[in-house]
Tab-separated table of C-alpha atoms in Angstrom:
chain	number	residue	atom	x	y	z
J	1	GLY	CA	-25.136	-13.423	130.117
J	2	ALA	CA	-28.063	-11.153	129.400
J	3	VAL	CA	-31.221	-11.031	131.661
J	4	PRO	CA	-34.437	-8.956	131.340
J	5	LEU	CA	-34.286	-5.558	132.983
J	6	TRP	CA	-36.945	-6.382	135.647
J	7	ALA	CA	-34.891	-9.444	136.697
J	8	VAL	CA	-31.683	-7.648	137.287
J	9	PRO	CA	-32.185	-7.019	141.097
J	10	ARG	CA	-33.236	-10.594	141.800
J	11	THR	CA	-30.400	-11.875	139.631
J	12	LEU	CA	-27.866	-9.694	141.475
J	13	GLU	CA	-29.010	-11.011	144.773
J	14	GLU	CA	-29.158	-14.562	143.978
J	15	LEU	CA	-25.645	-14.607	142.276
J	16	SER	CA	-24.021	-12.758	145.202
J	17	LYS	CA	-24.824	-15.719	147.493
J	18	SER	CA	-22.432	-18.017	145.620
J	19	VAL	CA	-19.767	-15.826	143.976
J	20	ASP	CA	-17.436	-13.211	145.123
J	21	LEU	CA	-18.454	-10.454	142.824
J	22	VAL	CA	-21.262	-9.814	140.315
J	23	ILE	CA	-21.092	-7.003	137.719
J	24	ALA	CA	-24.157	-5.855	135.650
J	25	ARG	CA	-23.862	-3.465	132.773
J	26	VAL	CA	-26.945	-1.250	132.862
J	27	ASP	CA	-28.280	1.750	131.138
J	28	PRO	CA	-28.101	4.658	133.606
J	29	ARG	CA	-31.776	5.629	133.173
J	30	TRP	CA	-32.975	2.163	134.211
J	31	ALA	CA	-30.359	1.788	136.954
J	32	ARG	CA	-31.813	4.607	138.935
J	33	LEU	CA	-35.391	3.099	138.373
J	34	VAL	CA	-34.747	-0.593	139.027
J	35	LEU	CA	-31.679	-0.687	141.295
J	36	GLY	CA	-31.848	2.525	143.405
J	37	HIS	CA	-28.752	3.393	145.423
J	38	HIS	CA	-28.062	0.037	146.925
J	39	TYR	CA	-25.276	-1.086	144.678
J	40	LEU	CA	-21.859	0.363	143.778
J	41	ARG	CA	-22.283	2.243	140.489
J	42	VAL	CA	-19.162	2.494	138.471
J	43	PRO	CA	-19.387	4.634	135.224
J	44	GLU	CA	-18.341	2.738	132.193
J	45	TRP	CA	-16.796	6.047	130.856
J	46	VAL	CA	-15.852	9.576	132.405
J	47	ASP	CA	-14.891	12.701	130.450
J	48	GLN	CA	-11.910	14.938	131.158
J	49	TRP	CA	-12.215	18.578	130.777
J	50	LEU	CA	-9.848	21.529	130.761
J	51	THR	CA	-10.541	25.108	131.059
J	52	VAL	CA	-8.396	26.812	128.373
J	53	PRO	CA	-5.922	29.129	130.240
J	54	ASP	CA	-5.223	32.446	128.860
J	55	ASP	CA	-1.671	31.479	128.222
J	56	PRO	CA	-1.376	27.708	127.297
J	57	ASP	CA	2.318	27.843	128.260
J	58	SER	CA	1.178	28.162	131.901
J	59	LEU	CA	0.258	24.465	131.940
J	60	CYS	CA	4.002	23.737	131.595
J	61	LEU	CA	4.975	26.024	134.510
J	62	GLY	CA	6.399	25.058	137.927
J	63	LYS	CA	6.375	21.713	139.659
J	64	ARG	CA	2.994	20.963	138.479
J	65	GLY	CA	3.895	21.070	134.886
J	66	LYS	CA	7.253	19.362	135.158
J	67	SER	CA	6.155	16.021	133.727
J	68	LEU	CA	4.228	17.787	130.934
J	69	ARG	CA	7.349	19.877	130.062
J	70	LYS	CA	9.371	16.846	129.792
J	71	ASP	CA	6.902	15.109	127.462
J	72	ILE	CA	6.599	18.082	125.129
J	73	ARG	CA	10.416	18.358	124.958
J	74	ARG	CA	10.705	14.701	123.867
J	75	ALA	CA	8.077	15.108	121.214
J	76	HIS	CA	9.996	18.030	119.771
J	77	GLU	CA	13.205	16.314	120.046
J	78	ASN	CA	11.761	13.361	118.205
J	79	GLY	CA	10.617	15.700	115.390
J	80	ILE	CA	6.797	15.253	115.804
J	81	THR	CA	4.943	17.768	114.156
J	82	CYS	CA	1.126	18.436	113.700
J	83	GLN	CA	-1.197	20.054	111.161
J	84	VAL	CA	-4.876	20.780	110.709
J	85	SER	CA	-6.942	19.613	107.736
J	86	HIS	CA	-10.593	20.369	106.640
J	87	ASN	CA	-10.199	18.286	103.639
J	88	GLU	CA	-13.049	15.447	103.622
J	89	ALA	CA	-10.732	13.240	101.584
J	90	ASP	CA	-8.462	13.241	104.675
J	91	LEU	CA	-11.240	12.330	106.909
J	92	GLU	CA	-12.093	9.251	104.478
J	93	GLU	CA	-8.366	8.276	104.662
J	94	PHE	CA	-8.421	8.533	108.530
J	95	TYR	CA	-11.542	6.496	108.791
J	96	TYR	CA	-10.689	3.606	106.625
J	97	GLN	CA	-6.990	3.516	107.055
J	98	TYR	CA	-6.549	4.472	110.679
J	99	HIS	CA	-9.881	4.386	112.676
J	100	LEU	CA	-11.240	1.041	111.721
J	101	PRO	CA	-8.058	-1.009	111.967
J	102	PHE	CA	-6.949	0.749	115.126
J	103	VAL	CA	-10.251	0.108	116.901
J	104	ARG	CA	-10.676	-3.506	115.904
J	105	GLU	CA	-7.153	-4.391	116.812
J	106	ARG	CA	-7.269	-2.614	120.139
J	107	PHE	CA	-10.674	-3.825	121.304
J	108	GLY	CA	-11.413	-6.867	119.297
J	109	ALA	CA	-14.971	-8.272	119.930
J	110	HIS	CA	-15.750	-5.242	122.015
J	111	ALA	CA	-14.865	-2.638	119.458
J	112	ARG	CA	-17.322	0.203	118.840
J	113	VAL	CA	-16.743	1.754	115.395
J	114	ASP	CA	-17.827	5.432	114.885
J	115	ASN	CA	-20.538	6.156	112.383
J	116	LEU	CA	-18.905	7.737	109.413
J	117	ARG	CA	-21.864	10.021	108.499
J	118	ILE	CA	-22.073	11.348	112.000
J	119	LEU	CA	-18.356	11.898	112.121
J	120	ARG	CA	-18.409	13.702	108.800
J	121	HIS	CA	-21.138	16.054	110.039
J	122	LEU	CA	-19.084	16.870	113.288
J	123	PHE	CA	-15.847	17.152	111.312
J	124	ARG	CA	-17.349	19.979	109.274
J	125	LEU	CA	-17.786	21.900	112.592
J	126	GLY	CA	-14.095	21.118	113.540
J	127	GLY	CA	-11.350	19.447	111.603
J	128	LEU	CA	-8.783	16.664	111.658
J	129	ILE	CA	-5.409	17.096	113.350
J	130	TRP	CA	-2.642	15.024	111.892
J	131	ALA	CA	0.662	13.996	113.785
J	132	LEU	CA	3.598	13.534	111.535
J	133	TYR	CA	6.775	11.758	112.330
J	134	ASN	CA	9.746	12.262	109.765
J	135	GLY	CA	7.094	13.888	107.520
J	136	GLN	CA	4.754	10.854	107.538
J	137	ARG	CA	1.358	10.727	108.829
J	138	VAL	CA	1.198	8.343	111.894
J	139	ALA	CA	-1.826	9.301	113.891
J	140	ALA	CA	-4.713	11.842	114.007
J	141	SER	CA	-7.561	13.068	116.191
J	142	VAL	CA	-10.975	14.341	114.957
J	143	SER	CA	-12.424	17.429	116.728
J	144	THR	CA	-15.482	19.629	116.678
J	145	THR	CA	-16.539	22.894	118.102
J	146	GLU	CA	-19.786	23.277	120.034
J	147	GLY	CA	-20.235	26.990	120.899
J	148	ALA	CA	-17.282	27.788	123.408
J	149	VAL	CA	-16.391	24.069	123.708
J	150	PHE	CA	-13.552	22.371	121.747
J	151	ARG	CA	-14.384	18.644	121.879
J	152	LEU	CA	-12.048	15.712	120.793
J	153	LEU	CA	-14.093	12.970	119.126
J	154	THR	CA	-11.822	10.113	118.423
J	155	PHE	CA	-8.076	9.237	117.984
J	156	ALA	CA	-6.376	6.601	115.883
J	157	SER	CA	-2.832	5.699	114.804
J	158	VAL	CA	-1.477	3.694	111.875
J	159	ALA	CA	-0.303	0.176	112.483
J	160	GLY	CA	3.222	-0.997	112.179
J	161	ARG	CA	4.906	2.133	113.394
J	162	PRO	CA	7.521	2.611	116.508
J	163	ASN	CA	6.000	3.211	119.863
J	164	LEU	CA	4.090	6.258	119.204
J	165	THR	CA	3.631	6.923	123.039
J	166	GLU	CA	7.411	6.823	123.611
J	167	LEU	CA	7.952	9.141	120.532
J	168	GLY	CA	5.570	11.689	122.139
J	169	VAL	CA	2.803	11.569	119.538
J	170	HIS	CA	-0.113	11.751	121.971
J	171	THR	CA	1.541	14.605	123.821
J	172	ALA	CA	2.225	16.439	120.612
J	173	LEU	CA	-1.360	16.188	119.468
J	174	ASN	CA	-2.769	17.337	122.869
J	175	TRP	CA	-0.318	20.213	123.042
J	176	PHE	CA	-1.316	21.235	119.434
J	177	GLU	CA	-5.012	20.906	120.339
J	178	VAL	CA	-4.761	23.150	123.387
J	179	GLN	CA	-3.087	25.822	121.354
J	180	TYR	CA	-5.617	25.451	118.483
J	181	ALA	CA	-8.645	25.750	120.927
J	182	HIS	CA	-7.026	28.914	122.361
J	183	GLU	CA	-6.624	30.349	118.826
J	184	LEU	CA	-10.325	29.569	118.220
J	185	GLY	CA	-11.366	31.469	121.341
J	186	CYS	CA	-12.815	28.360	123.004
J	187	GLN	CA	-13.142	28.263	126.789
J	188	GLU	CA	-13.280	24.603	127.525
J	189	ILE	CA	-11.760	21.433	125.969
J	190	ASN	CA	-13.531	18.105	126.331
J	191	PHE	CA	-10.567	15.743	126.034
J	192	GLY	CA	-12.917	12.776	125.637
J	193	GLY	CA	-13.502	9.657	127.505
J	194	ALA	CA	-11.480	7.302	129.876
J	195	ARG	CA	-12.400	4.132	131.856
J	196	GLY	CA	-13.776	4.571	135.289
J	197	VAL	CA	-10.539	3.426	136.968
J	198	LEU	CA	-8.076	5.985	138.291
J	199	THR	CA	-4.911	4.168	137.139
J	200	ASP	CA	-6.249	3.856	133.522
J	201	GLY	CA	-3.366	5.099	131.242
J	202	VAL	CA	-5.524	7.382	129.233
J	203	LEU	CA	-6.960	9.010	132.300
J	204	ARG	CA	-3.546	9.425	133.781
J	205	HIS	CA	-2.093	10.984	130.594
J	206	LYS	CA	-5.002	13.437	130.400
J	207	ARG	CA	-4.484	14.325	134.027
J	208	LYS	CA	-1.113	15.892	133.219
J	209	TRP	CA	-3.048	18.646	131.279
J	210	GLN	CA	-4.714	19.575	134.448
J	211	THR	CA	-8.007	18.294	133.407
J	212	ARG	CA	-10.834	17.648	135.737
J	213	LEU	CA	-13.187	14.549	135.791
J	214	VAL	CA	-16.761	15.015	134.747
J	215	ALA	CA	-19.490	12.210	134.949
J	216	ARG	CA	-20.819	11.367	131.306
J	217	ARG	CA	-24.491	11.378	131.520
J	218	GLN	CA	-25.005	8.886	128.654
J	219	SER	CA	-22.414	6.396	129.957
J	220	HIS	CA	-23.670	2.915	130.952
J	221	LEU	CA	-23.036	1.980	134.594
J	222	PHE	CA	-21.265	-1.177	135.904
J	223	VAL	CA	-23.438	-2.105	138.871
J	224	LEU	CA	-21.267	-4.120	141.469
J	225	SER	CA	-22.588	-6.527	143.975
J	226	TRP	CA	-20.955	-8.699	146.675
J	227	THR	CA	-21.958	-9.966	150.195
J	228	LYS	CA	-18.540	-9.678	151.920
J	229	LEU	CA	-15.158	-8.246	151.391
J	230	SER	CA	-13.514	-11.575	150.241
J	231	ALA	CA	-9.947	-11.561	149.307
J	232	ALA	CA	-11.006	-11.527	145.580
J	233	VAL	CA	-12.976	-8.264	146.078
J	234	CYS	CA	-10.022	-6.767	148.068
J	235	ASP	CA	-7.613	-7.659	145.313
J	236	MET	CA	-9.749	-6.088	142.745
J	237	LEU	CA	-10.209	-2.809	144.618
J	238	ALA	CA	-6.289	-2.793	145.188
J	239	THR	CA	-5.582	-3.408	141.497
J	240	ALA	CA	-8.128	-1.067	140.037
J	241	PRO	CA	-9.111	2.072	142.176
J	242	LEU	CA	-12.681	2.441	140.894
J	243	LEU	CA	-14.639	5.677	140.203
J	244	PHE	CA	-18.175	5.462	141.462
J	245	LEU	CA	-21.277	7.636	141.824
J	246	GLU	CA	-21.658	8.993	145.352
J	247	GLY	CA	-25.006	10.685	145.199
J	248	ARG	CA	-24.631	12.710	142.075
J	249	HIS	CA	-20.917	13.126	142.387
J	250	LEU	CA	-17.889	11.163	141.267
J	251	SER	CA	-15.840	9.625	144.136
J	252	ALA	CA	-13.357	6.823	144.171
J	253	PHE	CA	-12.191	3.811	146.215
J	254	SER	CA	-8.594	2.598	146.630
J	255	MET	CA	-7.199	-0.199	148.780
J	256	LEU	CA	-4.013	0.451	150.544
J	257	ASP	CA	-1.532	-2.274	150.150
J	258	THR	CA	-0.214	-2.512	153.702
J	259	SER	CA	0.180	-5.500	156.185
J	260	ALA	CA	0.205	-3.158	159.164
J	261	PRO	CA	-1.982	-0.240	160.157
J	262	ALA	CA	-1.461	2.378	157.395
J	263	SER	CA	0.861	5.396	158.342
J	264	GLN	CA	0.662	9.040	157.487
J	265	ASP	CA	3.278	8.312	154.615
J	266	ASP	CA	1.108	5.555	153.321
J	267	VAL	CA	-1.938	7.732	153.086
J	268	THR	CA	-0.064	10.736	151.717
J	269	ARG	CA	1.673	8.774	148.972
J	270	ALA	CA	-1.635	7.124	147.915
J	271	TYR	CA	-3.337	10.630	147.881
J	272	ARG	CA	-0.781	12.189	145.787
J	273	PHE	CA	-0.817	9.322	143.200
J	274	LEU	CA	-4.628	9.067	142.962
J	275	TRP	CA	-6.152	12.456	143.629
J	276	THR	CA	-7.715	13.993	140.428
J	277	PRO	CA	-9.552	17.252	140.106
J	278	GLY	CA	-13.252	16.601	139.697
J	279	LEU	CA	-13.391	14.065	142.506
J	280	HIS	CA	-15.807	14.675	145.248
J	281	ARG	CA	-14.234	12.414	147.725
J	282	LEU	CA	-11.455	9.796	147.704
J	283	HIS	CA	-12.048	6.750	150.002
J	284	LEU	CA	-8.757	5.069	151.046
J	285	LEU	CA	-9.404	1.601	152.442
J	286	SER	CA	-6.955	-0.195	154.863
J	287	PRO	CA	-7.450	-3.928	155.700
J	288	SER	CA	-5.351	-3.330	158.844
J	289	GLY	CA	-6.698	-0.040	160.071
J	290	PHE	CA	-4.659	3.214	160.517
J	291	GLU	CA	-2.171	4.444	162.966
J	292	GLY	CA	-3.567	6.649	165.678
J	293	ASP	CA	-2.001	9.872	164.416
J	294	VAL	CA	-2.900	9.670	160.803
J	295	THR	CA	-4.710	12.944	159.445
J	296	PRO	CA	-6.658	12.458	156.208
J	297	PRO	CA	-5.932	14.777	153.298
J	298	LEU	CA	-8.493	17.099	152.167
J	299	GLN	CA	-11.711	15.524	150.691
J	300	THR	CA	-10.406	12.090	151.808
J	301	CYS	CA	-12.194	9.445	153.798
J	302	LEU	CA	-10.179	6.740	155.589
J	303	VAL	CA	-12.080	3.644	155.901
J	304	ASP	CA	-10.933	0.959	158.520
J	305	LEU	CA	-11.825	-2.478	157.021
J	306	LYS	CA	-10.590	-4.115	160.091
J	307	ALA	CA	-13.365	-2.324	162.136
J	308	LEU	CA	-15.864	-2.551	159.237
J	309	GLY	CA	-15.561	-6.426	159.187
J	310	ASN	CA	-17.545	-8.065	156.480
J	311	ARG	CA	-20.080	-5.336	155.960
J	312	SER	CA	-20.625	-4.156	152.475
J	313	LEU	CA	-19.176	-0.976	150.969
J	314	PHE	CA	-22.214	-0.474	148.800
J	315	GLY	CA	-23.444	2.318	151.146
J	316	LEU	CA	-20.660	4.643	149.996
J	317	GLY	CA	-22.669	5.138	146.859
J	318	SER	CA	-25.415	6.703	149.072
J	319	THR	CA	-24.955	10.190	150.294
J	320	GLY	CA	-24.598	10.296	154.152
J	321	ILE	CA	-24.057	6.634	154.752
J	322	VAL	CA	-20.426	7.032	155.901
J	323	GLU	CA	-21.133	9.611	158.399
J	324	SER	CA	-24.058	7.848	159.909
J	325	ARG	CA	-22.903	4.229	159.973
J	326	TRP	CA	-19.240	3.378	159.638
J	327	SER	CA	-15.931	3.717	161.391
J	328	ALA	CA	-14.373	6.393	158.892
J	329	ARG	CA	-12.247	9.417	159.276
J	330	GLY	CA	-11.779	12.485	157.183
J	331	LEU	CA	-15.388	13.731	156.845
J	332	PRO	CA	-17.360	16.527	158.609
J	333	GLY	CA	-18.987	15.288	161.679
J	334	THR	CA	-17.228	11.904	162.135
């Protein structure tokens, strides 16, 4: 339920005594004033940015671009094409026939519908990009330009169509957007928001474009509180590798799923799967500790939960706490 702002710290403290985990959604301005840095602060949304390369084709080169090459080829083979529109009648069609049904079906009671008046104003500074399948409009994204930044505002698809992800519609739109931003002379693309979880499907799709994570200043924060690392909390961290604010930077937690001390292979696999540009630090947690010869990858902290016991992980949200208090490896001075 909802509680007055002044009562949030006391409520979190009281509830944490009787439950495994408490989550409060708080405005970031008040989170700093009322709660300080004694809780794990998970951003509700993060943005993903791309520096526009001199040659967009370079995104598809080498081992790094292998997955993207495959996705773009599939979209072409399925006949997905894109076109730009600056017609306000198209924006009206997109809003009422695509955006409203798409958002309400996907998010239900939690749906946040964009304001058409604001969207129209931003659209005039950018445009609408349609994705077509067999010549029929199936999805679109609205974009705007702000100086040298090309910003994606919203995406929606029409209901009752084949699996658009499998057809490559999202990939085709993103590929067209990168090329279009390059033609406009933009230096950066803001691909828009994703949830603060490293395994979020939207975040992982945009990661293929060599984007970097950027904290969104206006994003609400999920403030997490617990008194001990119970099985429920550990399961949550294993299922949802959380992004969190470490000082002013974005870092992440992930629980390694091992019944024995984690090996170098366990750590390397987790790092390769989870590491995303823009992270300040990746904390890999192991309930059974680590083998003695494990070397942490760059910007990775290995947290031995067996040595940590039931002490809280909240301190990782405060700069320097790992170096000074816990048995962790992978950081200067530890």
